[in-house]
Amino acid sequence: MKESKKIIEFKNISKSFGDKTVLDDVSLYINRGEFVTILGPSGCGKTTLLRILAGFGTADSGQVLINGVDITDVPPHKRPVNTVFQRYALFPHLDVYDNIAFGLKLKKVPENEIDKRVRKVLKMVSMNDYEDRDVESLSGGQQQRVAIARAIVGQPTVLLLDEPLAALDLKMRKDMQIELKEMHKKLGITFVYVTHDQEEALTLSDTIVVMNEGKIQQIGTPTDIYNEPQNSFVADFIGESNILNGKMIKDRLVEFVGHEFECVDEGFGENVDVDVVVRPEDIYIMNRLDGAQITAKVKSCTFKGVHYEMFVDTDKGYELMIQDYNAFEPESEVGLIIRPADIQVMKKERTCNTFEGEIVDETHVRFLGENFECKAHGLEAGEKVTVQVAFSKVDLIDHPEDGMLSGDVYFMLYKGDHYHLTIMTDDGDHIWVDTNDIWDKGDLVGINIAAKDIKIVK
Amino acid sequence: MNRRSSWALPYAIFLVLFVALPLILIMVYAFQDGSGNFTFGNFTKFFTDADAIGTFALSLEVAIENTILCILLGYPAAWILANKKLNRSAVTIVLFIMPMWINALMRTLATAELFHMLGVQLGKGTLLVGMVYDYLPFMIYPIYNILNKMDKSYAEAALDLGATPWQVFWKVQVPLSMPGVTSGIMMVFMPTVSTFAISEFLTNNKIKLFGTIIQENINSSMWNYGAALSLVMLVIIGITSLLQDNKEEVGGGTV
C-alpha cells in the first residue's frame, strides 16, 4: 500500500477563549518526515494549534487527522504523538532513566527491551552516564536532552516541540538547534516545532508556517518566506526589512520612495497600490552619485559585528535601513541601487478601514459600538451601510478617556516616512492608522474620527 | 556581636526560656525520683505497667486510625478543591479551612453536645468522629496547597506518554503530592498522640489516652513520672518528624 504523503491535516480549526478568537478557520497539512515550524509572535495561536494536535485542547470546530484517521475526539494518551514541553515537565520524583522509561513501562514493554531503548536514546542525546541522576540536579540543557529522549523513546509518528529551546542561553540554543536538525535526519519522523524565534525557524525547518492573530499568513520554505514574504506582517516578522507604500505602474515597473524602479513582478494591474519590501542587505550603497537610482544622506552608522547598519534619508525624504560590509560616514552623500530581483512587491491587504455600520439618524452612523457624527447622507435610519475611513484620517490622542473609542497599539510598521499602526480597540476590533507621531507598542490611546472623514457606502 | 545579630536576642531568650529550659527540666525530672536522686525507676515503672503500656498502645492506635481516616477523607477533598473544573470559587476552600479558626476545645464540646442530643453512646466511635472533625482541615490544607501549585504540564506529559487519566493520578500526581501528605500526617498524627481533652469530652473519660495519663500524673503532682511519660512521647514524635525530613529531601516539594 502506498502511504499518503500527508501525515497531519488540520481542517477548518477554530477556537476561541471567551470572546477572543485564537484560531480562525485554520487549515493546514504537514507532509511525512518534514520538519515543520509554526512561527509567530506570542498570542498568535501557534501553541493552541499544537495543543489541539497533542490532544490537550479541543477545537470549537474543525477536524484533526493523523495518517488520514480523524483523531479530533481521541484522548491524548491514545494519539501517536509525543511532546517536548516548553519547561520540559520532567517528573521530579523519578530519575533520568525512569523518566525516559515512563511511557514504555505503561505500554508493558519487556524489561530488557526498555533497557535497550532507554540506553539508545540516552546515547543519542549524549547523556549516557546520567541515567541514575535526579532530574532536578541537571542543568537546563541537560533537562532538555532528557525531555527529548523521553519523547522519542516511544517512537512516535510525530514529535511535537513547544518552544523547546526558549529557556536556554544563546550559545546552548545554537548547539541544540544543530543537534535537533541532526536528530530529525536520523529519526526520519515528522517534527512539528513551535517557536516565536524567526532565526530558529529559518535554521531548522523544511517548511515554515507563519501565523498571526489566529490565521496562517504564509507557508513556505525558509528561503521563500525570507525572499518572498506575502504580506507586510511576514516581511516585518522575518528578518529586517524596509516596508514601503508603492504603486505598481504596470507590469515590471513599480514606484516607491518617489522613484520608479524596474522589478520582476507581474499581474498586479496598472496603477495599483502595493506594499514593497526591500531587505536592508539588498540595497547597494556607494560613494559615487552618478549611476545611482536614488541619492541619500547617511543619518547613522552602527557596527553590528559582521556588517554595518546604516539609516539614510533619501532625496524624497524617506528613511531606509541598509546593511553593508563597508561603513559610510554619517552626513556623507551616497548613491543607492536596488536590483529588480531584490524588490518584493506584495498586494496590499487593505487600502482603508472598512466597518459594518448602521444609520442612526440624519447626522449619525453607528459602527464599532459607538454613534459617530457624520455628514448628511440622505439614508433611512436603521439602514445597514459600509463605513470607510482612510488610514491617515484616524486621530490618535494620548488620553484614552478623551476619545470616542479607546484601545492600544497592537502592531506597528515603519514605512519609510510614516508609521502604519494596528490599533486593537477595547472590544477587540482592529483600526489601522497612518501617522507621523511616534507611538510604542502597548500604548493606550484614544481614537477619534472627524465627521467629514467618515465615508458612507451603501 | 554586631548590630544585626543583636536583633535575634529576644528570640534567643524566648527559645531558651520556653523551649530549651522546659526540655531540660523534663529530662532532669524524668531521671529523678521524688526526692531528687538519679533513677531509671520512672521508665521501668512505665514499661512494666501493663495498664500504662495498654494506654500507650491505644493512643498510638487511635492516632494512626485518625490519621488514616483523615487521609482517606482529606485527599479526595483536597483533590476536588484543587481541581479548577470542579471547584471554581475560593469560598469553598475557606469553608473547609474555617473550622481551624475556632478553638478546638469549643468545637469538641459542641460535638459532644451534638452526640448527647442525638442520643449517641459515647465511646471509641464518637472519639474518632470528633478527632477526624478536629484534625481534617490540617490534612486537607497542605495537600490542597501542593496539588494547587502543581504544574499541570506534569499531568499533560504523562498523558502524552500514554498514561490513562487513572495512571496519571497514581503514577504522577499522587507521588508528587506526597510532601503534602507527610505534612498533613505530621499535623494530624503528632497532636492526636498527645491529646487528652478530646478523649475526656467525647468519651466521658471512658477511654484514656496517653495524654490523659500525663495530665493526670502532673495534676496529682507526680512530676517525675509525668516527665518520663512526656519524654517517651517526645521520642515518638521525634521519630515521626525524622521520617518527614527524609521524605522532603526525596520529594523536594514544599508546602
XYZ file of C-alpha atoms in Angstrom:
713
model
C 0.000 0.000 0.000
C 1.339 3.375 -0.921
C 1.352 5.687 2.049
C -0.131 9.105 1.551
C 2.327 11.982 1.749
C 0.185 13.930 4.178
C 0.626 12.815 7.774
C -1.202 15.563 9.644
C -4.180 17.513 8.463
C -5.957 20.359 10.209
C -9.326 21.051 8.651
C -11.032 24.382 9.406
C -9.908 24.567 13.016
C -11.453 27.415 15.012
C -11.012 28.101 18.683
C -11.826 30.982 20.957
C -11.312 31.645 24.636
C -14.218 33.767 25.837
C -14.746 36.291 23.046
C -11.123 36.221 21.923
C -10.650 34.236 18.733
C -7.355 32.356 18.955
C -7.624 30.224 15.837
C -9.717 31.434 12.940
C -10.583 28.685 10.455
C -7.058 27.272 10.177
C -6.474 24.591 7.562
C -3.036 23.078 7.146
C -1.433 19.818 6.164
C 2.005 18.524 7.054
C 3.933 16.017 4.963
C 5.510 12.844 6.290
C 9.060 13.262 7.568
C 9.041 17.052 7.306
C 10.475 19.452 9.861
C 7.674 21.989 10.086
C 7.890 25.110 12.203
C 4.861 27.081 13.260
C 6.188 30.582 13.726
C 4.505 33.644 15.112
C 4.501 36.239 17.877
C 3.119 35.346 21.288
C -0.643 35.067 21.240
C -0.824 34.198 17.540
C -2.402 30.810 18.240
C 0.598 28.616 17.464
C 0.730 26.913 20.870
C -3.048 26.427 20.858
C -2.765 24.682 17.490
C -0.027 22.387 18.844
C -2.083 21.596 21.945
C -5.040 20.672 19.749
C -2.737 18.313 17.836
C -1.449 16.781 21.087
C -4.975 16.498 22.438
C -4.633 18.849 25.426
C -7.011 21.351 23.941
C -10.143 20.859 21.903
C -11.112 22.916 18.900
C -14.502 24.618 18.874
C -14.941 23.379 15.336
C -12.896 21.572 12.726
C -11.075 18.273 12.433
C -7.585 16.927 13.043
C -6.392 13.927 11.023
C -3.269 11.858 11.534
C -2.475 9.330 8.809
C -5.896 10.018 7.381
C -7.631 8.984 10.603
C -9.850 11.525 12.337
C -8.398 11.939 15.849
C -10.407 15.012 16.827
C -12.071 13.143 19.696
C -9.214 10.776 20.559
C -7.826 11.449 24.067
C -4.152 12.487 24.253
C -2.866 9.183 25.641
C -4.102 7.324 22.584
C -2.530 9.646 19.994
C 0.615 8.593 18.106
C 2.393 11.835 19.019
C 4.797 12.805 21.784
C 5.595 16.269 23.012
C 8.693 18.062 24.234
C 7.318 20.650 26.618
C 8.471 24.220 26.931
C 9.587 23.797 30.529
C 10.443 20.120 29.984
C 7.895 18.799 32.545
C 10.272 16.043 33.682
C 8.807 14.095 36.597
C 10.742 15.277 39.667
C 10.027 12.080 41.611
C 11.743 9.879 39.023
C 15.384 9.733 37.969
C 16.557 10.229 34.389
C 16.178 6.536 33.493
C 12.671 6.219 34.918
C 11.564 9.450 33.290
C 12.546 8.092 29.901
C 11.170 4.612 30.632
C 7.843 6.010 31.905
C 5.900 5.574 28.676
C 7.448 2.196 27.832
C 6.591 0.798 31.264
C 2.980 1.880 30.797
C 2.898 0.046 27.488
C 4.219 -3.078 29.259
C 7.274 -3.297 27.018
C 9.540 -6.142 28.297
C 12.210 -5.022 30.793
C 15.250 -5.837 28.630
C 13.694 -4.087 25.616
C 13.068 -0.977 27.754
C 16.653 -1.077 28.931
C 17.964 -1.308 25.383
C 15.805 1.517 24.090
C 16.442 3.875 27.014
C 20.193 3.422 26.616
C 19.944 4.000 22.888
C 18.111 7.330 23.213
C 20.351 8.439 26.057
C 23.305 7.885 23.768
C 21.520 9.767 21.014
C 21.145 12.862 23.206
C 24.701 12.371 24.605
C 23.533 11.726 28.154
C 24.719 8.101 28.552
C 26.200 8.458 32.013
C 23.275 10.273 33.548
C 20.643 7.541 33.915
C 20.680 7.441 37.731
C 20.739 11.198 38.188
C 17.940 13.103 39.861
C 16.362 15.264 37.131
C 16.386 18.352 39.324
C 20.163 18.171 39.653
C 20.564 18.608 35.886
C 21.225 21.886 34.079
C 18.587 23.355 31.755
C 20.311 21.983 28.672
C 20.613 18.510 30.181
C 16.967 18.526 31.251
C 16.108 19.484 27.700
C 18.014 16.474 26.357
C 16.246 14.152 28.772
C 12.891 15.641 27.737
C 13.725 14.976 24.082
C 14.888 11.442 24.898
C 11.666 10.778 26.804
C 9.596 11.982 23.856
C 11.383 9.967 21.158
C 11.892 6.681 23.043
C 8.290 5.670 22.340
C 8.933 6.016 18.581
C 6.048 8.395 17.920
C 4.793 9.063 14.396
C 5.082 12.779 15.044
C 7.240 14.668 17.529
C 5.817 17.945 18.790
C 8.168 20.552 20.206
C 6.711 23.533 22.055
C 9.375 26.270 22.125
C 11.826 23.701 23.493
C 14.872 25.985 23.391
C 13.257 29.124 24.777
C 14.686 28.651 28.274
C 18.291 28.065 27.149
C 21.009 30.663 26.711
C 22.059 31.735 23.221
C 25.152 29.527 22.854
C 23.352 26.438 24.123
C 20.410 27.223 21.868
C 22.619 27.288 18.780
C 24.195 23.950 19.700
C 20.822 22.357 20.365
C 19.484 23.642 17.038
C 22.167 21.725 15.190
C 21.566 18.621 17.279
C 17.803 18.772 16.725
C 18.324 19.047 12.993
C 20.625 16.009 13.016
C 18.223 14.090 15.205
C 15.426 14.793 12.751
C 17.524 13.374 9.907
C 18.464 10.300 11.919
C 14.965 9.514 13.204
C 13.168 10.278 9.969
C 9.935 11.159 11.792
C 7.851 14.286 11.368
C 8.774 17.183 13.650
C 6.274 19.933 14.395
C 8.109 22.755 16.073
C 6.546 25.849 17.603
C 8.593 28.991 18.155
C 8.498 32.782 18.106
C 12.183 32.940 17.150
C 12.408 33.593 13.405
C 16.098 32.763 13.227
C 15.470 29.378 14.825
C 12.693 28.735 12.317
C 14.886 29.677 9.351
C 17.740 27.467 10.610
C 15.762 24.330 11.410
C 12.794 23.993 9.147
C 11.939 22.355 5.876
C 8.699 24.310 5.917
C 7.685 27.356 7.922
C 4.095 28.228 8.723
C 3.867 31.890 9.749
C 0.879 32.679 11.945
C -0.576 35.888 13.285
C -3.846 36.623 15.033
C -5.118 33.086 14.656
C -4.572 32.942 10.914
C -1.907 31.425 8.707
C -0.065 34.260 6.972
C 2.242 32.248 4.754
C 3.502 28.700 4.277
C 6.782 28.073 2.537
C 10.409 27.047 2.683
C 12.707 29.297 4.728
C 14.078 30.899 1.542
C 10.573 31.515 0.179
C 9.457 33.093 3.389
C 12.524 35.290 3.613
C 12.838 36.322 -0.023
C 9.202 36.458 -0.990
C 7.088 37.440 2.007
C 3.445 37.527 1.004
C 2.413 40.414 3.228
C 3.885 43.156 5.332
C 3.439 41.188 8.551
C 5.630 38.335 7.318
C 8.169 40.755 5.864
C 8.419 42.594 9.154
C 8.433 39.496 11.368
C 11.064 37.550 9.441
C 14.367 39.357 9.405
C 14.921 43.080 8.966
C 13.168 44.860 6.165
C 12.229 48.162 4.610
C 8.479 48.051 4.056
C 7.159 50.879 1.918
C 3.986 52.013 0.236
C 4.293 51.701 -3.507
C 2.348 51.826 -6.713
C 2.525 49.224 -9.458
C 2.589 51.413 -12.556
C 2.468 48.496 -14.971
C 3.959 45.016 -15.174
C 7.642 45.089 -14.194
C 7.571 48.748 -13.148
C 6.906 49.875 -9.581
C 7.122 53.267 -7.914
C 8.196 53.799 -4.316
C 10.213 56.329 -2.256
C 9.316 58.795 -5.009
C 11.160 56.926 -7.768
C 10.329 54.351 -10.395
C 12.101 51.004 -10.301
C 12.193 48.050 -12.611
C 11.066 44.880 -10.902
C 10.208 41.292 -11.793
C 6.593 41.230 -10.613
C 3.662 40.973 -12.968
C -0.076 40.635 -12.891
C -0.985 43.281 -10.303
C -2.683 45.503 -12.894
C -1.890 49.133 -13.664
C -1.648 51.941 -11.096
C -2.438 49.634 -8.205
C -1.384 50.441 -4.628
C 1.019 47.820 -3.279
C 3.411 47.199 -0.419
C 7.074 46.930 -1.355
C 9.717 45.087 0.670
C 13.431 45.611 0.235
C 15.801 43.762 2.561
C 18.466 46.074 4.040
C 21.284 43.869 2.703
C 19.860 44.121 -0.831
C 20.410 47.864 -1.191
C 23.748 48.689 -2.820
C 25.348 51.717 -1.255
C 28.264 53.664 -2.778
C 30.041 56.967 -2.572
C 29.527 57.603 -6.284
C 26.332 59.508 -7.045
C 26.255 59.108 -10.842
C 24.706 55.837 -11.902
C 22.755 55.668 -8.651
C 18.977 55.253 -8.710
C 18.484 57.305 -5.568
C 20.745 59.683 -3.709
C 20.634 59.792 0.063
C 22.343 61.191 3.109
C 23.642 58.843 5.835
C 21.983 59.544 9.193
C 23.621 56.940 11.377
C 26.048 54.063 11.086
C 26.373 51.287 13.667
C 28.814 48.370 13.690
C 26.939 45.075 14.130
C 29.776 42.565 14.113
C 29.629 41.169 10.594
C 28.166 44.235 8.911
C 27.376 47.903 9.458
C 23.798 49.015 9.821
C 23.039 52.418 8.389
C 19.956 54.583 8.255
C 19.788 57.002 5.354
C 17.392 59.761 4.331
C 16.613 59.632 0.628
C 16.305 62.672 -1.611
C 12.491 62.474 -1.333
C 12.532 62.243 2.472
C 12.132 58.522 3.084
C 14.168 56.656 5.674
C 15.773 53.376 4.629
C 17.777 50.800 6.558
C 20.872 49.493 4.795
C 23.294 46.753 5.798
C 26.730 46.689 4.208
C 30.227 45.387 4.944
C 31.619 48.900 4.471
C 30.947 51.817 6.755
C 29.723 55.118 5.335
C 30.256 58.200 7.480
C 27.165 59.958 8.832
C 26.336 63.145 6.888
C 28.015 61.772 3.747
C 26.136 61.762 0.441
C 25.678 58.283 -1.003
C 24.158 56.672 -4.058
C 21.811 53.703 -3.820
C 20.937 50.948 -6.296
C 18.256 48.288 -5.898
C 18.259 45.384 -8.337
C 14.907 44.363 -9.889
C 15.062 40.849 -8.386
C 15.557 42.258 -4.870
C 12.295 44.196 -4.913
C 9.451 42.163 -3.438
C 6.032 43.541 -4.363
C 3.049 42.489 -2.243
C -0.643 43.002 -2.677
C -1.996 45.406 -0.074
C -4.177 43.595 2.432
C -6.322 46.682 2.754
C -6.359 50.223 1.461
C -8.639 51.794 4.051
C -10.549 50.944 7.240
C -13.849 49.283 6.446
C -16.531 48.737 9.084
C -20.068 47.390 9.109
C -22.394 50.182 10.207
C -25.990 51.219 10.662
C -27.596 54.610 10.122
C -28.869 56.121 13.394
C -30.299 59.425 12.154
C -29.657 62.176 9.640
C -26.210 63.020 11.004
C -25.152 59.922 12.920
C -23.965 56.465 11.984
C -23.254 53.594 14.357
C -20.173 51.393 13.967
C -17.640 49.754 16.317
C -20.338 50.003 19.007
C -20.464 53.837 19.047
C -22.606 56.524 17.394
C -20.353 58.725 15.254
C -21.328 62.091 13.851
C -21.172 62.147 10.066
C -22.094 64.296 7.119
C -25.675 64.342 5.921
C -26.244 61.230 3.832
C -29.936 61.082 2.988
C -30.369 57.470 4.102
C -33.126 55.999 6.275
C -32.454 55.302 9.955
C -31.737 51.612 10.559
C -30.254 51.085 7.119
C -27.156 48.832 7.008
C -24.171 50.511 5.409
C -20.436 50.092 4.977
C -18.299 52.776 6.581
C -14.880 53.645 5.194
C -12.218 55.704 6.931
C -8.822 56.431 5.380
C -5.793 55.281 7.415
C -4.490 58.838 7.721
C -7.842 60.252 8.896
C -7.971 58.430 12.214
C -6.866 60.693 15.088
C -4.971 59.131 17.945
C -4.816 61.010 21.243
C -2.834 60.459 24.416
C -5.750 60.145 26.784
C -7.968 57.139 26.119
C -10.863 58.749 28.021
C -10.961 61.719 25.597
C -11.586 59.515 22.566
C -14.822 58.171 21.123
C -13.147 54.785 21.396
C -10.115 53.594 23.290
C -7.620 50.891 22.517
C -3.967 50.045 22.467
C -1.216 49.985 19.855
C -1.051 46.340 18.857
C 1.374 46.298 15.953
C 3.471 48.931 14.228
C 5.221 49.103 10.925
C 7.593 51.857 9.780
C 7.000 52.632 6.146
C 9.944 54.879 5.383
C 8.170 58.173 6.018
C 5.333 57.296 8.383
C 4.132 54.640 10.792
C 1.354 52.226 9.959
C -0.235 51.172 13.252
C -2.714 48.472 14.077
C -4.887 49.578 16.978
C -6.821 46.971 18.917
C -9.926 48.553 20.431
C -11.150 47.512 23.868
C -13.834 45.456 22.121
C -11.216 43.584 20.099
C -11.792 45.342 16.756
C -8.907 46.476 14.582
C -8.379 50.005 13.318
C -5.434 50.808 11.057
C -3.834 54.225 11.295
C -1.158 56.076 9.326
C 0.620 58.630 11.482
C 3.829 60.615 11.719
C 3.704 60.573 15.515
C 5.787 58.042 17.366
C 3.846 55.573 19.491
C 5.057 52.472 21.258
C 3.599 49.011 21.130
C 1.134 48.656 24.009
C 0.438 52.419 24.357
C -3.113 53.176 25.425
C -4.742 55.604 23.035
C -7.992 57.421 22.469
C -9.429 57.217 18.951
C -11.419 59.980 17.234
C -12.746 60.208 13.705
C -13.948 63.559 12.359
C -17.413 63.729 10.766
C -16.025 64.814 7.386
C -13.704 61.808 7.213
C -16.424 59.205 7.578
C -17.398 57.915 4.180
C -20.654 56.022 3.985
C -21.113 53.474 1.233
C -24.485 51.915 0.746
C 28.159 40.920 68.407
C 27.256 43.193 65.535
C 24.060 45.220 65.377
C 22.176 42.868 63.091
C 22.640 39.754 65.145
C 21.606 41.583 68.312
C 18.125 41.747 66.789
C 17.948 37.991 67.283
C 18.405 38.374 71.027
C 14.708 38.499 72.036
C 14.078 35.328 70.041
C 17.082 33.631 71.572
C 15.830 34.496 75.047
C 12.372 33.229 74.126
C 13.773 29.956 72.805
C 15.878 29.399 75.907
C 13.052 30.215 78.324
C 10.180 28.441 76.629
C 11.755 25.670 74.587
C 15.198 24.682 75.770
C 14.640 25.132 79.508
C 11.392 23.138 79.708
C 13.007 20.351 77.669
C 15.965 20.240 80.013
C 13.604 20.245 83.001
C 11.634 17.325 81.524
C 14.902 15.409 81.010
C 16.060 16.159 84.539
C 12.734 15.297 86.168
C 12.333 12.126 84.146
C 15.520 10.657 85.572
C 14.850 11.625 89.211
C 12.781 10.082 91.941
C 10.556 12.135 94.271
C 13.495 13.188 96.467
C 15.779 14.208 93.620
C 18.016 11.126 93.247
C 19.051 9.812 89.820
C 16.992 6.788 88.773
C 15.607 4.839 85.804
C 12.660 3.930 88.022
C 10.151 6.105 86.195
C 10.837 4.286 82.938
C 10.848 0.787 84.449
C 7.554 1.688 86.139
C 6.057 2.647 82.778
C 7.413 -0.310 80.813
C 6.302 -2.836 83.454
C 2.859 -1.324 83.990
C 0.512 -3.222 81.675
C -2.171 -0.544 82.032
C 0.169 2.273 81.043
C 1.557 0.296 78.075
C -2.007 -0.552 77.066
C -2.987 3.117 77.117
C 0.112 3.963 75.170
C -0.710 1.333 72.521
C -4.320 2.528 72.384
C -3.165 6.123 71.914
C -0.940 5.118 69.018
C -3.766 3.049 67.560
C -6.267 5.908 67.805
C -3.725 8.343 66.369
C -2.962 6.026 63.454
C -6.651 5.379 62.792
C -7.408 9.083 62.937
C -4.553 9.857 60.555
C -5.648 7.195 58.069
C -9.252 8.414 58.186
C -8.058 11.980 57.665
C -6.014 10.941 54.613
C -8.897 8.929 53.150
C -11.330 11.810 53.579
C -8.890 14.686 53.154
C -7.085 13.656 49.966
C -10.199 13.455 47.788
C -11.486 16.675 49.350
C -8.202 18.451 48.612
C -8.250 16.995 45.101
C -11.705 18.349 44.405
C -10.823 21.748 45.879
C -7.657 21.999 43.789
C -9.423 20.956 40.591
C -10.372 24.121 38.726
C -13.108 22.331 36.816
C -14.842 21.025 39.927
C -14.262 23.993 42.173
C -14.499 27.450 40.686
C -14.574 29.567 43.810
C -12.171 30.251 46.617
C -15.081 30.385 49.058
C -15.387 26.606 49.263
C -11.765 26.384 50.363
C -12.398 28.900 53.112
C -15.415 26.852 54.221
C -13.169 23.823 54.620
C -10.495 25.750 56.450
C -12.859 27.788 58.630
C -13.125 25.270 61.499
C -9.407 25.903 62.085
C -10.311 29.427 63.173
C -12.366 28.170 66.101
C -10.794 26.874 69.278
C -10.503 23.088 69.204
C -11.914 22.749 72.737
C -15.073 24.632 71.802
C -15.534 22.507 68.709
C -15.054 19.359 70.787
C -17.538 20.479 73.421
C -20.041 21.297 70.700
C -19.513 17.886 69.121
C -20.049 16.190 72.466
C -23.304 18.135 72.931
C -24.391 17.069 69.481
C -23.856 13.407 70.366
C -25.846 13.944 73.571
C -28.679 15.492 71.644
C -28.736 12.650 69.140
C -28.513 10.138 71.949
C -25.340 8.532 70.638
C -23.451 6.379 73.151
C -20.039 7.941 73.785
C -17.099 5.644 73.128
C -14.309 4.975 70.675
C -16.573 5.676 67.692
C -17.501 9.143 68.898
C -13.846 9.762 69.826
C -12.729 9.042 66.265
C -15.517 11.106 64.729
C -14.566 14.023 66.957
C -10.887 13.671 66.191
C -11.414 13.460 62.432
C -13.649 16.505 62.647
C -10.992 18.400 64.593
C -7.999 17.449 62.502
C -9.362 17.049 58.962
C -8.594 20.663 57.923
C -4.967 20.137 58.941
C -4.805 17.261 56.454
C -6.715 18.967 53.656
C -4.813 22.217 53.685
C -1.238 21.029 52.983
C -2.439 18.541 50.359
C -4.620 21.161 48.699
C -1.714 23.558 48.701
C 0.636 21.207 46.908
C -1.984 19.998 44.417
C -2.974 23.561 43.671
C 0.596 24.618 42.937
C 1.444 21.508 40.925
C 2.395 22.382 37.363
C -0.280 20.866 35.140
C 2.303 20.086 32.494
C 3.331 17.021 34.565
C -0.106 15.552 34.060
C -0.037 16.522 30.399
C 3.401 14.974 29.941
C 2.150 11.721 31.453
C -0.956 11.720 29.223
C 1.283 12.453 26.280
C 3.420 9.413 27.098
C 0.354 7.195 27.031
C -0.894 7.201 30.616
C -4.648 6.946 31.141
C -6.106 9.623 33.439
C -6.166 6.984 36.219
C -2.481 6.165 35.665
C -1.649 9.864 35.599
C -3.231 10.155 39.030
C -1.455 7.180 40.613
C 1.912 7.400 38.911
C 2.435 11.160 38.801
C 0.038 13.230 40.851
C -0.056 11.058 43.971
C 3.744 10.664 44.231
C 4.236 14.382 43.584
C 1.728 15.300 46.285
C 3.393 13.079 48.911
C 5.181 16.000 50.618
C 1.716 17.466 51.256
C 0.503 14.168 52.667
C 3.509 13.851 55.008
C 2.969 17.411 56.210
C -0.653 16.517 56.826
C 0.386 13.394 58.730
C 2.697 15.441 60.939
C -0.013 17.966 61.647
C -2.585 15.275 62.468
C -0.639 12.375 63.958
C 1.552 14.276 66.417
C -1.185 16.263 68.158
C -3.500 13.215 68.348
C -0.858 11.186 70.194
C -0.718 13.767 72.945
C -4.351 14.843 73.044
C -6.332 14.466 76.232
C -9.184 16.958 76.131
C -10.913 15.352 73.168
C -10.963 11.888 74.738
C -12.170 13.391 78.004
C -15.125 15.194 76.449
C -16.040 12.717 73.751
C -15.841 9.513 75.772
C -16.703 10.886 79.201
C -13.246 9.728 80.296
C -14.195 6.144 79.464
C -11.220 5.907 77.132
C -7.924 7.192 78.440
C -5.243 8.237 76.046
C -1.577 8.736 76.702
C -2.023 12.480 77.009
C -4.668 11.919 79.651
C -2.260 9.886 81.794
C 0.441 12.527 81.567
C -2.074 15.177 82.503
C -3.374 13.123 85.461
C 0.128 12.486 86.804
C 1.141 16.101 86.545
C -2.150 17.197 88.102
C -1.589 14.873 91.070
C 1.956 16.230 91.483
C 3.692 13.086 90.186
C 6.090 15.319 88.274
C 8.843 12.783 87.759
C 6.655 10.039 86.302
C 4.782 12.582 84.200
C 8.066 13.922 82.838
C 9.244 10.402 81.943
C 5.987 9.757 80.054
C 6.372 13.093 78.232
C 9.885 12.079 77.237
C 8.623 8.801 75.770
C 6.096 10.775 73.746
C 8.721 13.259 72.597
C 10.830 10.389 71.312
C 7.855 9.049 69.313
C 7.173 12.486 67.851
C 10.887 12.945 67.163
C 10.981 9.691 65.186
C 7.956 10.640 63.070
C 9.371 14.051 62.251
C 12.645 12.434 61.155
C 10.615 10.437 58.641
C 9.187 13.703 57.391
C 12.626 15.247 56.864
C 13.781 12.326 54.734
C 10.664 12.449 52.615
C 11.128 16.091 51.901
C 14.654 15.621 50.678
C 13.482 12.974 48.248
C 10.351 14.741 47.061
C 11.842 18.200 47.004
C 8.372 19.627 47.490
C 7.446 22.455 49.771
C 4.216 23.230 51.489
